[in-house]
């Protein structure tokens, strides 16, 4: 059988090893190859990603998602929530790399979640589930509030609003990892009141460099140290429209 994405994924394996010290097994590489096929197939029918070269997908979607690995436990069965997962980033690559991690993939758009669900089934990622909801609504639901050890988000909203969409669902002692581009420092400053108000504490802003890309990315780490007041999150849409500033 021909394996069209073998080369791109072999390169991903090399980079994950060199950059993150992450050893991916043959079965995990096969899952990444399968995910690539599914993503490109579905992308020809609906808009899931603007990135369509297998090597670019491996670097900008997979390796970028895997840069969270050093912050996540290798052995414990912790819970990670991916808010605004879209086509499954960073949640699906993390679920492939860490089979014991319980990954919840949340998005407001049902269409994209159908892809994520299908990918989970096809790749036999039994540790994943999808939730179709606005983060603001999920944050008021006891099924999600104060539930997750880790909450990750990439390219969802500006940090002040994103804090209101993530801190309520984070366990006390848990960690939020917001994946940001060049605006990370400015957004972090703008979010300082939201972080404090919602029971968080800024831990660090870590620079990440991906091979071959000029611009660094940043991981904004926020620890949940207190309680989120009951009145948060506010109604869906309000955090972005009237961010806590
Ligand atoms: N994280 C993915 C997708 C980014 S696009 C990636 O990096 O590739 C942003 C996604 O966030 C969209 O799919 C959108 O539906 C979702 N989103 C934005 N605001 C949201 C909210 N308040 N609640 C749930 N999902 C939201």
Coordinates of C-alpha atoms and ligand atoms in Angstrom, one line a residue:
X1 CA 0.0 0.0 0.0
X2 CA 1.3 3.5 -0.8
X3 CA 1.7 5.9 2.1
X4 CA 1.5 9.4 0.6
X5 CA 2.2 11.3 3.8
X6 CA 5.0 9.1 5.1
X7 CA 7.7 11.6 4.3
X8 CA 6.1 14.6 5.9
X9 CA 5.3 12.6 9.0
X10 CA 8.8 11.1 9.2
X11 CA 10.1 14.6 9.3
X12 CA 7.5 15.5 12.0
X13 CA 8.9 12.6 14.0
X14 CA 12.5 13.8 13.6
X15 CA 11.5 17.4 14.7
X16 CA 9.4 16.2 17.6
X17 CA 12.4 14.2 18.8
X18 CA 14.9 17.0 18.3
X19 CA 12.8 19.9 19.5
X20 CA 10.7 18.3 22.2
X21 CA 12.4 15.0 23.1
X22 CA 9.2 13.2 22.1
X23 CA 9.6 9.7 20.7
X24 CA 6.6 8.8 18.5
X25 CA 5.9 5.1 18.0
X26 CA 5.2 3.7 14.5
X27 CA 1.5 3.4 15.4
X28 CA 1.4 7.1 16.3
X29 CA 3.1 8.1 13.1
X30 CA 0.5 6.0 11.3
X31 CA -2.2 8.0 13.1
X32 CA -0.7 11.3 12.0
X33 CA -0.6 10.0 8.4
X34 CA -4.2 8.9 8.6
X35 CA -5.2 12.3 10.1
X36 CA -3.5 14.1 7.2
X37 CA -5.5 12.1 4.7
X38 CA -8.8 12.8 6.4
X39 CA -8.0 16.5 6.9
X40 CA -7.2 16.9 3.2
X41 CA -10.2 14.9 2.1
X42 CA -12.7 16.8 4.3
X43 CA -10.9 20.1 3.4
X44 CA -11.8 19.6 -0.2
X45 CA -15.5 19.7 0.8
X46 CA -15.5 22.2 3.6
X47 CA -13.1 24.9 4.8
X48 CA -11.1 23.4 7.7
X49 CA -7.7 24.8 7.1
X50 CA -5.9 27.1 4.7
X51 CA -2.8 25.0 5.0
X52 CA -2.8 22.2 2.5
X53 CA 0.8 21.0 1.9
X54 CA 1.4 17.9 3.9
X55 CA 4.8 19.2 5.1
X56 CA 3.2 22.5 6.2
X57 CA 0.4 20.6 8.0
X58 CA 3.0 18.6 9.8
X59 CA 4.9 21.7 10.9
X60 CA 2.2 24.3 11.4
X61 CA -0.6 22.2 12.8
X62 CA 1.0 19.0 14.3
X63 CA 4.4 20.2 15.5
X64 CA 3.0 23.5 16.7
X65 CA 0.4 21.6 18.7
X66 CA 3.0 19.3 20.1
X67 CA 5.0 22.2 21.6
X68 CA 2.6 21.9 24.6
X69 CA 4.0 18.4 25.4
X70 CA 6.7 19.5 27.8
X71 CA 4.1 21.1 30.0
X72 CA 1.8 18.0 30.1
X73 CA 2.2 14.9 32.3
X74 CA 3.4 11.8 30.5
X75 CA 1.8 9.3 32.8
X76 CA -1.2 10.6 34.8
X77 CA -4.7 10.4 33.5
X78 CA -5.3 14.2 33.5
X79 CA -8.0 16.0 31.7
X80 CA -7.2 18.5 29.0
X81 CA -9.8 20.8 27.4
X82 CA -9.2 22.3 23.9
X83 CA -11.3 25.4 23.6
X84 CA -12.2 26.4 20.1
X85 CA -10.5 23.3 18.7
X86 CA -11.7 24.0 15.1
X87 CA -10.3 21.1 13.0
X88 CA -8.8 19.6 16.2
X89 CA -5.8 21.8 17.1
X90 CA -4.0 21.5 19.4
X91 CA -6.2 18.7 20.8
X92 CA -5.9 15.9 18.3
X93 CA -2.1 15.8 18.0
X94 CA -1.8 15.9 21.8
X95 CA -4.3 13.0 22.0
X96 CA -2.2 11.0 19.6
X97 CA 1.0 11.8 21.4
X98 CA -0.3 11.2 24.9
X99 CA -2.8 8.3 24.8
X100 CA -3.4 8.4 28.5
X101 CA -4.5 12.1 28.5
X102 CA -8.3 12.6 28.4
X103 CA -8.9 15.2 25.8
X104 CA -12.2 17.2 25.4
X105 CA -12.5 19.0 22.1
X106 CA -14.9 22.0 22.4
X107 CA -16.1 24.2 19.6
X108 CA -19.2 26.3 18.8
X109 CA -19.2 25.1 15.2
X110 CA -20.9 21.7 14.7
X111 CA -19.5 21.3 11.2
X112 CA -15.9 21.3 12.3
X113 CA -16.7 19.0 15.2
X114 CA -18.1 16.4 12.9
X115 CA -14.7 16.2 11.3
X116 CA -13.0 16.0 14.7
X117 CA -15.4 13.2 15.8
X118 CA -14.8 11.3 12.6
X119 CA -11.1 11.7 13.0
X120 CA -11.3 10.4 16.6
X121 CA -13.3 7.4 15.4
X122 CA -11.0 6.6 12.5
X123 CA -7.8 6.9 14.5
X124 CA -9.4 5.0 17.4
X125 CA -8.6 7.8 19.8
X126 CA -10.7 6.5 22.7
X127 CA -9.5 9.1 25.1
X128 CA -11.2 11.9 23.2
X129 CA -14.7 13.4 23.2
X130 CA -16.2 16.4 21.5
X131 CA -18.5 19.1 23.1
X132 CA -20.5 21.3 20.9
X133 CA -21.0 24.5 22.9
X134 CA -19.9 28.1 23.3
X135 CA -17.2 28.2 25.9
X136 CA -19.2 30.8 27.8
X137 CA -22.1 28.4 28.2
X138 CA -19.9 25.4 29.0
X139 CA -18.3 27.5 31.7
X140 CA -21.6 27.8 33.6
X141 CA -22.4 24.1 33.3
X142 CA -21.3 22.0 36.2
X143 CA -20.3 19.2 33.8
X144 CA -17.4 21.5 32.8
X145 CA -16.9 24.2 35.4
X146 CA -13.8 23.7 37.5
X147 CA -13.2 20.3 35.8
X148 CA -10.0 20.4 33.7
X149 CA -6.3 20.1 34.8
X150 CA -5.2 21.7 31.5
X151 CA -7.0 24.1 29.1
X152 CA -5.4 24.9 25.8
X153 CA -6.5 27.3 23.1
X154 CA -5.0 28.3 19.8
X155 CA -6.2 31.2 17.6
X156 CA -9.5 31.6 19.4
X157 CA -9.9 35.1 20.8
X158 CA -7.8 37.9 22.4
X159 CA -6.4 37.0 25.8
X160 CA -8.8 39.2 28.0
X161 CA -11.8 37.4 26.5
X162 CA -10.1 34.1 26.3
X163 CA -9.4 34.2 30.0
X164 CA -13.2 34.4 30.6
X165 CA -13.7 31.4 28.2
X166 CA -11.1 29.2 29.9
X167 CA -10.5 30.0 33.6
X168 CA -14.0 29.0 34.7
X169 CA -13.5 25.5 33.4
X170 CA -10.0 25.1 34.8
X171 CA -9.5 23.2 38.1
X172 CA -7.9 25.1 41.0
X173 CA -4.2 24.4 40.6
X174 CA -4.7 23.7 36.9
X175 CA -2.9 25.4 33.9
X176 CA -4.1 27.3 30.9
X177 CA -1.9 27.4 27.9
X178 CA -2.8 30.0 25.3
X179 CA -1.0 29.7 22.0
X180 CA -0.3 33.1 20.6
X181 CA 1.7 34.9 17.9
X182 CA 3.5 38.2 18.0
X183 CA 0.8 40.0 20.0
X184 CA 1.4 37.7 23.0
X185 CA 3.1 40.3 25.3
X186 CA 0.6 43.1 24.5
X187 CA -2.4 40.8 25.0
X188 CA -0.9 39.4 28.2
X189 CA -0.6 43.0 29.6
X190 CA -4.2 43.7 28.5
X191 CA -5.4 40.6 30.2
X192 CA -3.9 41.3 33.7
X193 CA -7.2 42.5 35.2
X194 CA -9.2 39.6 33.7
X195 CA -6.7 37.0 35.0
X196 CA -6.8 38.4 38.5
X197 CA -10.6 38.9 38.5
X198 CA -11.2 35.3 37.3
X199 CA -8.9 33.6 39.9
X200 CA -5.8 33.2 37.7
X201 CA -2.2 34.1 38.0
X202 CA 0.2 34.7 35.1
X203 CA 3.0 32.1 35.3
X204 CA 5.1 32.9 32.2
X205 CA 5.2 33.8 28.6
X206 CA 7.4 31.2 26.9
X207 CA 8.9 31.7 23.4
X208 CA 8.6 28.7 21.0
X209 CA 10.5 28.5 17.7
X210 CA 9.5 26.1 15.0
X211 CA 12.2 25.0 12.5
X212 CA 12.2 27.1 9.3
X213 CA 9.7 29.7 10.6
X214 CA 11.0 33.2 11.2
X215 CA 8.5 34.4 13.6
X216 CA 8.5 32.9 17.1
X217 CA 5.3 31.8 18.8
X218 CA 4.4 32.2 22.4
X219 CA 2.8 30.1 25.0
X220 CA 1.0 32.2 27.7
X221 CA 0.8 30.1 30.9
X222 CA -1.9 31.1 33.4
X223 CA -2.3 29.1 36.6
X224 CA -5.7 28.9 38.3
X225 CA -5.0 29.8 41.9
X226 CA -8.4 30.9 43.2
X227 CA -12.0 30.7 42.5
X228 CA -13.9 32.2 39.5
X229 CA -16.7 34.4 40.8
X230 CA -20.2 33.0 40.0
X231 CA -21.0 35.8 37.7
X232 CA -18.4 34.7 35.2
X233 CA -18.4 33.7 32.4
X234 CA -21.0 36.2 31.2
X235 CA -23.3 35.6 28.3
X236 CA -21.9 34.2 25.1
X237 CA -20.3 37.0 23.1
X238 CA -20.0 39.4 26.0
X239 CA -16.4 38.5 26.9
X240 CA -15.2 39.6 23.5
X241 CA -17.5 42.6 23.2
X242 CA -16.8 44.0 26.7
X243 CA -13.6 42.3 27.9
X244 CA -12.7 42.7 31.6
X245 CA -10.0 45.4 31.3
Ligands
LIG1 N1 -7.8 26.0 17.4 C1 -8.0 25.8 16.0 C2 -9.1 26.6 15.4 C3 -9.0 28.1 15.4 S1 -10.3 29.0 14.7 C4 -6.7 26.1 15.3 O1 -5.8 26.7 15.8 O2 -6.5 25.6 14.2 C5 -11.2 29.5 16.1 C6 -12.2 28.4 16.5 O3 -12.7 28.8 17.8 C7 -13.4 28.3 15.6 O4 -13.6 27.0 15.2 C8 -14.6 28.9 16.4 O5 -15.8 28.2 16.1 C9 -14.1 28.6 17.8 N2 -14.7 29.6 18.8 C10 -14.5 30.9 18.8 N3 -15.1 31.4 19.9 C11 -15.6 30.4 20.6 C12 -16.4 30.3 21.8 N4 -16.7 31.3 22.5 N5 -16.8 29.0 22.2 C13 -16.5 28.0 21.4 N6 -15.8 28.0 20.3 C14 -15.4 29.2 19.9

